[in-house]
mmCIF file of C-alpha atoms in Angstrom:
data_model
loop_
_atom_site.group_PDB
_atom_site.id
_atom_site.type_symbol
_atom_site.label_atom_id
_atom_site.label_comp_id
_atom_site.label_asym_id
_atom_site.label_seq_id
_atom_site.Cartn_x
_atom_site.Cartn_y
_atom_site.Cartn_z
ATOM 1 C CA MET A 1 0.000 0.000 0.000
ATOM 2 C CA SER A 2 1.235 3.489 -0.799
ATOM 3 C CA PRO A 3 2.224 5.663 2.184
ATOM 4 C CA LEU A 4 0.607 8.676 0.541
ATOM 5 C CA SER A 5 -2.629 9.214 -1.316
ATOM 6 C CA LYS A 6 -1.105 12.001 -3.408
ATOM 7 C CA THR A 7 1.099 11.275 -6.401
ATOM 8 C CA ILE A 8 4.845 11.202 -5.689
ATOM 9 C CA GLN A 9 6.646 13.482 -8.136
ATOM 10 C CA PHE A 10 10.208 13.310 -6.793
ATOM 11 C CA LEU A 11 12.288 11.137 -4.469
ATOM 12 C CA SER A 12 15.603 12.349 -3.087
ATOM 13 C CA LEU A 13 18.192 10.501 -1.012
ATOM 14 C CA ILE A 14 20.196 12.984 1.057
ATOM 15 C CA ARG A 15 23.348 11.859 2.842
ATOM 16 C CA ALA A 16 23.047 12.163 6.621
ATOM 17 C CA ASN A 17 26.161 10.183 7.563
ATOM 18 C CA GLY A 18 29.067 8.386 5.917
ATOM 19 C CA PRO A 19 31.652 9.241 3.233
ATOM 20 C CA ALA A 20 30.968 12.202 0.963
ATOM 21 C CA CYS A 21 28.642 11.402 -1.928
ATOM 22 C CA PRO A 22 26.199 13.430 -4.017
ATOM 23 C CA GLY A 23 22.995 11.581 -3.111
ATOM 24 C CA VAL A 24 20.392 11.157 -5.814
ATOM 25 C CA ARG A 25 17.067 12.591 -7.011
ATOM 26 C CA ILE A 26 14.632 10.768 -9.306
ATOM 27 C CA GLU A 27 11.360 11.834 -10.899
ATOM 28 C CA GLY A 28 8.023 10.065 -11.315
ATOM 29 C CA ASN A 29 7.792 6.711 -13.150
ATOM 30 C CA SER A 30 11.532 6.108 -13.052
ATOM 31 C CA THR A 31 14.097 3.738 -11.533
ATOM 32 C CA CYS A 32 17.545 4.225 -9.971
ATOM 33 C CA ILE A 33 20.074 1.471 -9.238
ATOM 34 C CA ILE A 34 22.225 1.918 -6.118
ATOM 35 C CA GLY A 35 25.473 -0.010 -6.061
ATOM 36 C CA ARG A 36 29.227 -0.192 -6.469
ATOM 37 C CA ALA A 37 29.070 -0.625 -10.260
ATOM 38 C CA THR A 38 30.188 2.515 -12.075
ATOM 39 C CA ASP A 39 27.043 2.615 -14.214
ATOM 40 C CA SER A 40 24.735 2.788 -11.176
ATOM 41 C CA GLY A 41 22.478 5.800 -10.750
ATOM 42 C CA LEU A 42 23.989 6.270 -7.278
ATOM 43 C CA VAL A 43 27.538 4.929 -7.093
ATOM 44 C CA LEU A 44 28.725 3.965 -3.599
ATOM 45 C CA GLU A 45 32.357 2.912 -3.698
ATOM 46 C CA ASP A 46 32.813 0.641 -0.704
ATOM 47 C CA GLU A 47 33.469 -3.096 -0.393
ATOM 48 C CA SER A 48 30.399 -3.492 1.834
ATOM 49 C CA VAL A 49 28.178 -2.378 -1.072
ATOM 50 C CA SER A 50 27.246 -4.911 -3.773
ATOM 51 C CA ARG A 51 27.662 -4.022 -7.439
ATOM 52 C CA ARG A 52 23.870 -3.972 -7.733
ATOM 53 C CA HIS A 53 22.762 -3.356 -4.162
ATOM 54 C CA ALA A 54 19.278 -1.783 -4.144
ATOM 55 C CA VAL A 55 16.683 -0.283 -6.462
ATOM 56 C CA LEU A 56 14.697 2.931 -6.012
ATOM 57 C CA ARG A 57 11.452 3.328 -7.941
ATOM 58 C CA ILE A 58 8.589 5.748 -8.319
ATOM 59 C CA ASP A 59 5.348 4.307 -9.669
ATOM 60 C CA ARG A 60 1.660 5.158 -9.420
ATOM 61 C CA LYS A 61 1.550 3.822 -5.841
ATOM 62 C CA GLY A 62 4.494 5.824 -4.518
ATOM 63 C CA ALA A 63 8.269 5.712 -3.981
ATOM 64 C CA SER A 64 9.827 2.382 -3.030
ATOM 65 C CA ILE A 65 13.092 0.688 -2.111
ATOM 66 C CA GLU A 66 14.026 -2.906 -2.988
ATOM 67 C CA ASP A 67 17.097 -4.799 -1.872
ATOM 68 C CA ALA A 68 18.590 -6.453 -4.962
ATOM 69 C CA THR A 69 19.893 -9.581 -3.146
ATOM 70 C CA SER A 70 22.855 -7.596 -1.821
ATOM 71 C CA SER A 71 25.552 -9.378 0.155
ATOM 72 C CA LEU A 72 25.275 -7.354 3.376
ATOM 73 C CA GLY A 73 21.720 -6.067 3.128
ATOM 74 C CA THR A 74 19.807 -2.796 3.094
ATOM 75 C CA LEU A 75 18.288 -1.311 6.236
ATOM 76 C CA LEU A 76 15.080 0.722 6.297
ATOM 77 C CA ASN A 77 14.677 2.544 9.604
ATOM 78 C CA GLY A 78 17.127 0.106 11.172
ATOM 79 C CA VAL A 79 15.363 -3.056 9.901
ATOM 80 C CA ARG A 80 16.816 -5.323 7.221
ATOM 81 C CA LEU A 81 14.829 -5.681 4.030
ATOM 82 C CA GLU A 82 14.047 -9.078 2.575
ATOM 83 C CA PRO A 83 15.798 -9.612 -0.802
ATOM 84 C CA ASN A 84 13.624 -8.475 -3.725
ATOM 85 C CA ASP A 85 10.884 -7.264 -1.354
ATOM 86 C CA LYS A 86 9.637 -3.849 -2.491
ATOM 87 C CA ILE A 87 8.755 -1.532 0.423
ATOM 88 C CA TYR A 88 7.051 1.808 -0.092
ATOM 89 C CA LEU A 89 8.764 4.731 1.589
ATOM 90 C CA HIS A 90 7.468 7.420 3.896
ATOM 91 C CA ASP A 91 8.898 10.916 3.837
ATOM 92 C CA ARG A 92 12.007 11.122 6.075
ATOM 93 C CA ASP A 93 12.547 7.365 6.269
ATOM 94 C CA VAL A 94 16.161 6.419 7.012
ATOM 95 C CA LEU A 95 18.049 4.114 4.619
ATOM 96 C CA THR A 96 21.367 2.502 5.550
ATOM 97 C CA ILE A 97 23.630 0.985 2.892
ATOM 98 C CA GLY A 98 27.155 0.069 3.932
ATOM 99 C CA PRO A 99 28.697 3.012 5.827
ATOM 100 C CA TRP A 100 26.120 5.475 4.434
ATOM 101 C CA THR A 101 22.928 6.740 6.026
ATOM 102 C CA PHE A 102 20.454 8.555 3.796
ATOM 103 C CA ILE A 103 17.223 10.430 4.435
ATOM 104 C CA ALA A 104 14.473 9.743 1.892
ATOM 105 C CA ARG A 105 12.566 12.908 0.985
ATOM 106 C CA THR A 106 9.430 12.654 -1.125
ATOM 107 C CA THR A 107 7.681 15.522 -2.916
ATOM 108 C CA THR A 108 4.017 15.132 -3.848
ATOM 109 C CA ASP A 109 2.053 16.699 -6.661
ATOM 110 C CA ASP A 110 1.219 19.748 -4.526
ATOM 111 C CA GLY A 111 4.807 20.272 -3.393
ATOM 112 C CA ASP A 112 6.400 20.092 0.037
ATOM 113 C CA SER A 113 4.212 22.230 2.244
ATOM 114 C CA GLU A 114 6.260 22.052 5.416
ATOM 115 C CA GLN A 115 6.549 25.298 7.321
ATOM 116 C CA GLU A 116 9.103 25.723 10.059
ATOM 117 C CA ILE A 117 8.048 28.717 12.110
ATOM 118 C CA PRO A 118 7.871 29.083 15.882
ATOM 119 C CA GLU A 119 4.256 28.174 16.533
ATOM 120 C CA LEU A 120 3.087 24.758 17.627
ATOM 121 C CA PRO A 121 0.104 22.645 16.531
ATOM 122 C CA PRO A 122 -2.852 22.070 18.866
ATOM 123 C CA PRO A 123 -2.707 19.028 21.146
ATOM 124 C CA PRO A 124 -4.273 15.929 19.566
ATOM 125 C CA PRO A 125 -6.183 13.378 21.700
ATOM 126 C CA THR A 126 -3.818 11.424 23.930
ATOM 127 C CA ASP A 127 -3.743 7.740 24.811
ATOM 128 C CA SER A 128 -3.707 7.360 28.563
ATOM 129 C CA LYS A 129 -1.801 4.081 28.143
ATOM 130 C CA ASP A 130 0.998 5.770 26.206
ATOM 131 C CA PRO A 131 3.985 6.335 28.553
ATOM 132 C CA TYR A 132 4.760 9.513 26.584
ATOM 133 C CA GLN A 133 2.630 12.614 26.207
ATOM 134 C CA THR A 134 2.394 14.212 22.773
ATOM 135 C CA SER A 135 4.569 17.288 22.354
ATOM 136 C CA ALA A 136 1.743 19.810 22.397
ATOM 137 C CA SER A 137 -0.053 18.457 25.466
ATOM 138 C CA MET A 138 3.267 18.139 27.250
ATOM 139 C CA LEU A 139 4.100 21.756 26.562
ATOM 140 C CA LEU A 140 0.728 22.764 27.932
ATOM 141 C CA ARG A 141 1.859 21.125 31.141
ATOM 142 C CA LEU A 142 5.006 23.233 30.963
ATOM 143 C CA ARG A 143 2.765 26.300 30.990
ATOM 144 C CA ALA A 144 0.942 25.196 34.120
ATOM 145 C CA ASP A 145 1.147 27.582 37.072
ATOM 146 C CA GLY A 146 1.900 24.805 39.535
ATOM 147 C CA THR A 147 5.568 24.033 40.144
ATOM 148 C CA LEU A 148 4.970 20.276 40.192
ATOM 149 C CA ASP A 149 3.177 20.257 36.835
ATOM 150 C CA ARG A 150 5.938 22.324 35.260
ATOM 151 C CA GLN A 151 8.599 19.989 36.611
ATOM 152 C CA VAL A 152 6.828 16.831 35.441
ATOM 153 C CA GLY A 153 6.350 18.302 31.973
ATOM 154 C CA TRP A 154 9.978 19.384 31.865
ATOM 155 C CA ASN A 155 11.194 15.906 32.756
ATOM 156 C CA ASP A 156 9.028 14.451 29.991
ATOM 157 C CA PHE A 157 10.440 16.935 27.509
ATOM 158 C CA SER A 158 14.020 16.096 28.465
ATOM 159 C CA LYS A 159 13.356 12.356 28.237
ATOM 160 C CA MET A 160 11.692 12.592 24.844
ATOM 161 C CA TYR A 161 13.807 15.147 23.008
ATOM 162 C CA GLY A 162 17.145 15.407 24.814
ATOM 163 C CA SER A 163 18.732 12.694 22.662
ATOM 164 C CA VAL A 164 17.537 14.407 19.450
ATOM 165 C CA ILE A 165 19.050 17.746 20.460
ATOM 166 C CA ALA A 166 22.312 16.189 21.653
ATOM 167 C CA GLY A 167 22.703 13.985 18.565
ATOM 168 C CA PHE A 168 22.067 16.886 16.218
ATOM 169 C CA ALA A 169 24.593 19.061 18.069
ATOM 170 C CA ARG A 170 27.277 16.367 17.854
ATOM 171 C CA ASN A 171 26.717 15.782 14.143
ATOM 172 C CA ALA A 172 26.642 19.520 13.422
ATOM 173 C CA GLY A 173 30.194 19.871 14.738
ATOM 174 C CA ALA A 174 29.836 20.547 18.457
ATOM 175 C CA LYS A 175 32.604 19.138 20.614
ATOM 176 C CA PRO A 176 31.646 16.535 23.251
ATOM 177 C CA GLN A 177 32.157 19.005 26.094
ATOM 178 C CA GLU A 178 29.842 21.489 24.363
ATOM 179 C CA VAL A 179 26.891 19.156 23.787
ATOM 180 C CA ASP A 180 25.551 19.349 27.347
ATOM 181 C CA ASP A 181 25.829 23.142 27.278
ATOM 182 C CA ILE A 182 23.889 23.345 24.008
ATOM 183 C CA LEU A 183 21.234 20.982 25.368
ATOM 184 C CA GLN A 184 20.947 23.188 28.447
ATOM 185 C CA ASP A 185 20.653 26.313 26.266
ATOM 186 C CA VAL A 186 17.791 24.769 24.258
ATOM 187 C CA MET A 187 15.980 23.540 27.355
ATOM 188 C CA LEU A 188 16.376 26.914 29.051
ATOM 189 C CA GLY A 189 14.961 28.622 25.975
ATOM 190 C CA PHE A 190 11.884 26.412 26.176
ATOM 191 C CA PHE A 191 11.561 27.048 29.905
ATOM 192 C CA LYS A 192 11.603 30.817 29.434
ATOM 193 C CA GLN A 193 9.160 30.812 26.510
ATOM 194 C CA SER A 194 6.783 28.016 27.543
ATOM 195 C CA ARG A 195 4.165 30.437 28.930
ATOM 196 C CA MET A 196 3.992 32.283 25.614
ATOM 197 C CA PHE A 197 3.328 29.345 23.276
ATOM 198 C CA GLU A 198 0.322 29.692 20.994
ATOM 199 C CA TYR A 199 -1.063 26.626 19.213
ATOM 200 C CA ASP A 200 -2.133 27.224 15.620
ATOM 201 C CA PRO A 201 -2.517 24.197 13.314
ATOM 202 C CA ALA A 202 -1.942 26.367 10.234
ATOM 203 C CA LYS A 203 1.427 27.691 11.382
ATOM 204 C CA GLY A 204 4.278 25.283 11.413
ATOM 205 C CA ARG A 205 5.295 22.036 13.064
ATOM 206 C CA PHE A 206 6.875 21.129 16.356
ATOM 207 C CA ARG A 207 9.769 19.292 14.686
ATOM 208 C CA GLY A 208 10.730 22.404 12.728
ATOM 209 C CA TYR A 209 10.408 24.629 15.773
ATOM 210 C CA LEU A 210 12.696 22.423 17.846
ATOM 211 C CA LYS A 211 15.245 22.244 15.008
ATOM 212 C CA ARG A 212 15.264 26.005 14.661
ATOM 213 C CA ILE A 213 15.932 26.764 18.315
ATOM 214 C CA THR A 214 18.589 24.021 18.479
ATOM 215 C CA LEU A 215 20.363 25.444 15.432
ATOM 216 C CA ASN A 216 20.116 28.929 16.946
ATOM 217 C CA ALA A 217 21.736 27.615 20.128
ATOM 218 C CA LEU A 218 24.592 26.180 18.052
ATOM 219 C CA ARG A 219 25.080 29.445 16.170
ATOM 220 C CA ASP A 220 24.986 31.475 19.378
ATOM 221 C CA ARG A 221 27.710 29.295 20.816
ATOM 222 C CA TYR A 222 29.877 29.774 17.713
ATOM 223 C CA ARG A 223 29.317 33.530 17.873
ATOM 224 C CA ARG A 224 30.434 33.612 21.497
ATOM 225 C CA LYS A 225 33.619 31.766 20.492
ATOM 226 C CA ARG A 226 34.580 34.199 17.714
ATOM 227 C CA PRO A 227 36.620 36.695 19.757
ATOM 228 C CA SER A 228 38.815 33.971 21.257
ATOM 229 C CA VAL A 229 39.403 31.884 18.139
ATOM 230 C CA GLY A 230 39.247 34.513 15.393
ATOM 231 C CA LEU A 231 36.192 33.197 13.531
ATOM 232 C CA PRO A 232 34.697 35.467 10.846
ATOM 233 C CA GLU A 233 31.403 37.233 11.572
ATOM 234 C CA ASP A 234 29.434 35.151 9.058
ATOM 235 C CA PHE A 235 30.714 31.800 10.382
ATOM 236 C CA ASP A 236 28.050 29.100 10.766
ATOM 237 C CA PRO A 237 28.259 25.474 11.963
ATOM 238 C CA PRO A 238 30.567 23.540 9.598
ATOM 239 C CA GLU A 239 27.884 21.830 7.502
ATOM 240 C CA LYS A 240 25.853 22.768 4.476
ATOM 241 C CA GLN A 241 22.257 23.637 5.279
ATOM 242 C CA SER A 242 20.945 20.639 3.291
ATOM 243 C CA GLU A 243 23.221 18.315 5.257
ATOM 244 C CA LEU A 244 22.129 19.884 8.548
ATOM 245 C CA ASN A 245 18.521 19.239 7.565
ATOM 246 C CA ALA A 246 19.356 15.599 6.784
ATOM 247 C CA VAL A 247 21.163 15.191 10.109
ATOM 248 C CA TRP A 248 18.155 16.600 11.950
ATOM 249 C CA ASP A 249 15.739 14.357 10.032
ATOM 250 C CA ARG A 250 17.854 11.313 10.860
ATOM 251 C CA GLU A 251 17.959 12.154 14.567
ATOM 252 C CA TRP A 252 14.210 12.792 14.570
ATOM 253 C CA THR A 253 13.377 9.526 12.787
ATOM 254 C CA GLU A 254 15.616 7.544 15.132
ATOM 255 C CA HIS A 255 13.841 9.227 18.050
ATOM 256 C CA LEU A 256 10.485 8.101 16.615
ATOM 257 C CA LEU A 257 11.808 4.575 16.049
ATOM 258 C CA ARG A 258 12.866 4.246 19.677
ATOM 259 C CA ARG A 259 9.489 5.428 20.909
ATOM 260 C CA ALA A 260 7.576 3.282 18.419
ATOM 261 C CA LEU A 261 9.455 0.129 19.423
ATOM 262 C CA GLU A 262 8.824 0.878 23.098
ATOM 263 C CA LYS A 263 5.105 1.238 22.382
ATOM 264 C CA VAL A 264 4.940 -1.869 20.165
ATOM 265 C CA ARG A 265 6.714 -3.971 22.802
ATOM 266 C CA THR A 266 3.589 -3.812 24.948
ATOM 267 C CA ASN A 267 1.482 -5.497 22.226
ATOM 268 C CA ILE A 268 3.896 -8.169 20.960
ATOM 269 C CA GLN A 269 4.653 -11.573 22.461
ATOM 270 C CA PRO A 270 8.254 -11.827 23.757
ATOM 271 C CA LYS A 271 9.075 -14.647 21.325
ATOM 272 C CA THR A 272 7.863 -12.630 18.346
ATOM 273 C CA LEU A 273 9.828 -9.608 19.540
ATOM 274 C CA GLU A 274 12.992 -11.676 19.943
ATOM 275 C CA ALA A 275 12.580 -13.030 16.408
ATOM 276 C CA PHE A 276 12.223 -9.466 15.106
ATOM 277 C CA GLU A 277 15.266 -8.146 16.957
ATOM 278 C CA ARG A 278 17.555 -11.056 16.114
ATOM 279 C CA TYR A 279 16.598 -11.520 12.467
ATOM 280 C CA GLY A 280 15.223 -8.127 11.460
ATOM 281 C CA VAL A 281 17.573 -5.817 13.353
ATOM 282 C CA ARG A 282 20.764 -7.714 14.138
ATOM 283 C CA GLY A 283 20.721 -9.711 10.900
ATOM 284 C CA GLU A 284 21.250 -13.180 12.357
ATOM 285 C CA PRO A 285 20.636 -16.015 9.854
ATOM 286 C CA VAL A 286 16.967 -16.939 9.719
ATOM 287 C CA ALA A 287 17.744 -20.661 10.056
ATOM 288 C CA SER A 288 19.681 -20.097 13.268
ATOM 289 C CA VAL A 289 16.969 -17.923 14.808
ATOM 290 C CA ALA A 290 14.259 -20.403 13.777
ATOM 291 C CA GLN A 291 16.140 -23.293 15.376
ATOM 292 C CA ASP A 292 16.772 -21.442 18.642
ATOM 293 C CA LEU A 293 13.178 -20.243 18.967
ATOM 294 C CA LYS A 294 11.634 -23.479 17.635
ATOM 295 C CA MET A 295 9.788 -21.571 14.903
ATOM 296 C CA SER A 296 9.638 -22.072 11.158
ATOM 297 C CA GLU A 297 11.659 -19.754 8.934
ATOM 298 C CA ALA A 298 8.403 -18.472 7.445
ATOM 299 C CA SER A 299 7.169 -17.617 10.963
ATOM 300 C CA ILE A 300 10.387 -15.713 11.671
ATOM 301 C CA ARG A 301 9.926 -13.622 8.525
ATOM 302 C CA HIS A 302 6.258 -13.074 9.374
ATOM 303 C CA ALA A 303 7.213 -11.955 12.894
ATOM 304 C CA LYS A 304 9.619 -9.410 11.454
ATOM 305 C CA MET A 305 7.026 -7.966 9.092
ATOM 306 C CA ARG A 306 4.359 -7.900 11.800
ATOM 307 C CA VAL A 307 6.518 -5.841 14.151
ATOM 308 C CA LEU A 308 7.765 -3.632 11.319
ATOM 309 C CA ASP A 309 4.215 -2.896 10.156
ATOM 310 C CA GLN A 310 3.110 -1.993 13.682
ATOM 311 C CA MET A 311 6.140 0.259 14.137
ATOM 312 C CA ARG A 312 5.459 2.098 10.877
ATOM 313 C CA GLU A 313 1.828 2.628 11.875
ATOM 314 C CA GLU A 314 2.932 4.007 15.233
ATOM 315 C CA ILE A 315 5.523 6.276 13.611
ATOM 316 C CA ALA A 316 2.887 7.578 11.185
ATOM 317 C CA ARG A 317 0.634 8.419 14.141
ATOM 318 C CA MET A 318 3.445 10.212 15.958
ATOM 319 C CA ARG A 319 4.364 12.180 12.842
ATOM 320 C CA ILE A 320 0.787 13.425 12.624
ATOM 321 C CA ASP A 321 0.824 14.304 16.330
ATOM 322 C CA GLU A 322 4.170 16.087 16.315
ATOM 323 C CA GLY A 323 4.665 17.202 12.715
#
């Protein structure tokens, strides 16, 4: 099933980690081979990449990725694809091939309508069984007059988004000793402004807001360093803007994956979850996992797809909630 009801016009793979490479962009009703062969649409020169490793396609149903029976596999959001199994992509999915990590960006027939301005969406209905609060409802708790409510909301915020902020700072060039300071700067900015938040569904997304204030914290720190290290006035973090966006998208998707797996764990039998983690994530041979768990190989593959499907549904829900 297609992840989007609108027609996909373009698919781009943007490098978020790994050796320098140009990435790739394809248009509707087209195919791109990824591999080590020099005639590939995206050439990745590394021994861990097969000559014909994976195939990107856009068709009437959407944009897809297919592992072309590669030697070491293709990972979609941290899960290994079955050989020759075509999986339709969601915007900002993470693909891993060899030492490279790419962000998949899709553009529909009405264009990319994302706005990244400092207003937040209204709080959607929450699930009382969910150990996490959605971003908007949590920030409403930050605005509460009571000290206890503010502190509980703040702890939730730190637990949910601290790793995203810290990971982005590290990958944008911050030194290890600076990461905690940048995280503190971002959190303090939220603490000071939490009483002034206005929720307007037509004006921007939480993800973009958090990225903006994190990037501002990085730039402020570089500006404060200029007098002592002689940096020019127009110096910015040492990454191109497109690469910074890809780094942020990767951190955000990995954050969603962690939360989705935690939620899915509560609905999956331990044996099924172990099959998923060993075969789908760690890449252990299916025969070995089947023997250890006393399951058929077909059941192991089914367990992987069952967990993966539930995770993607949960991630889709969170993306709607948080933008």
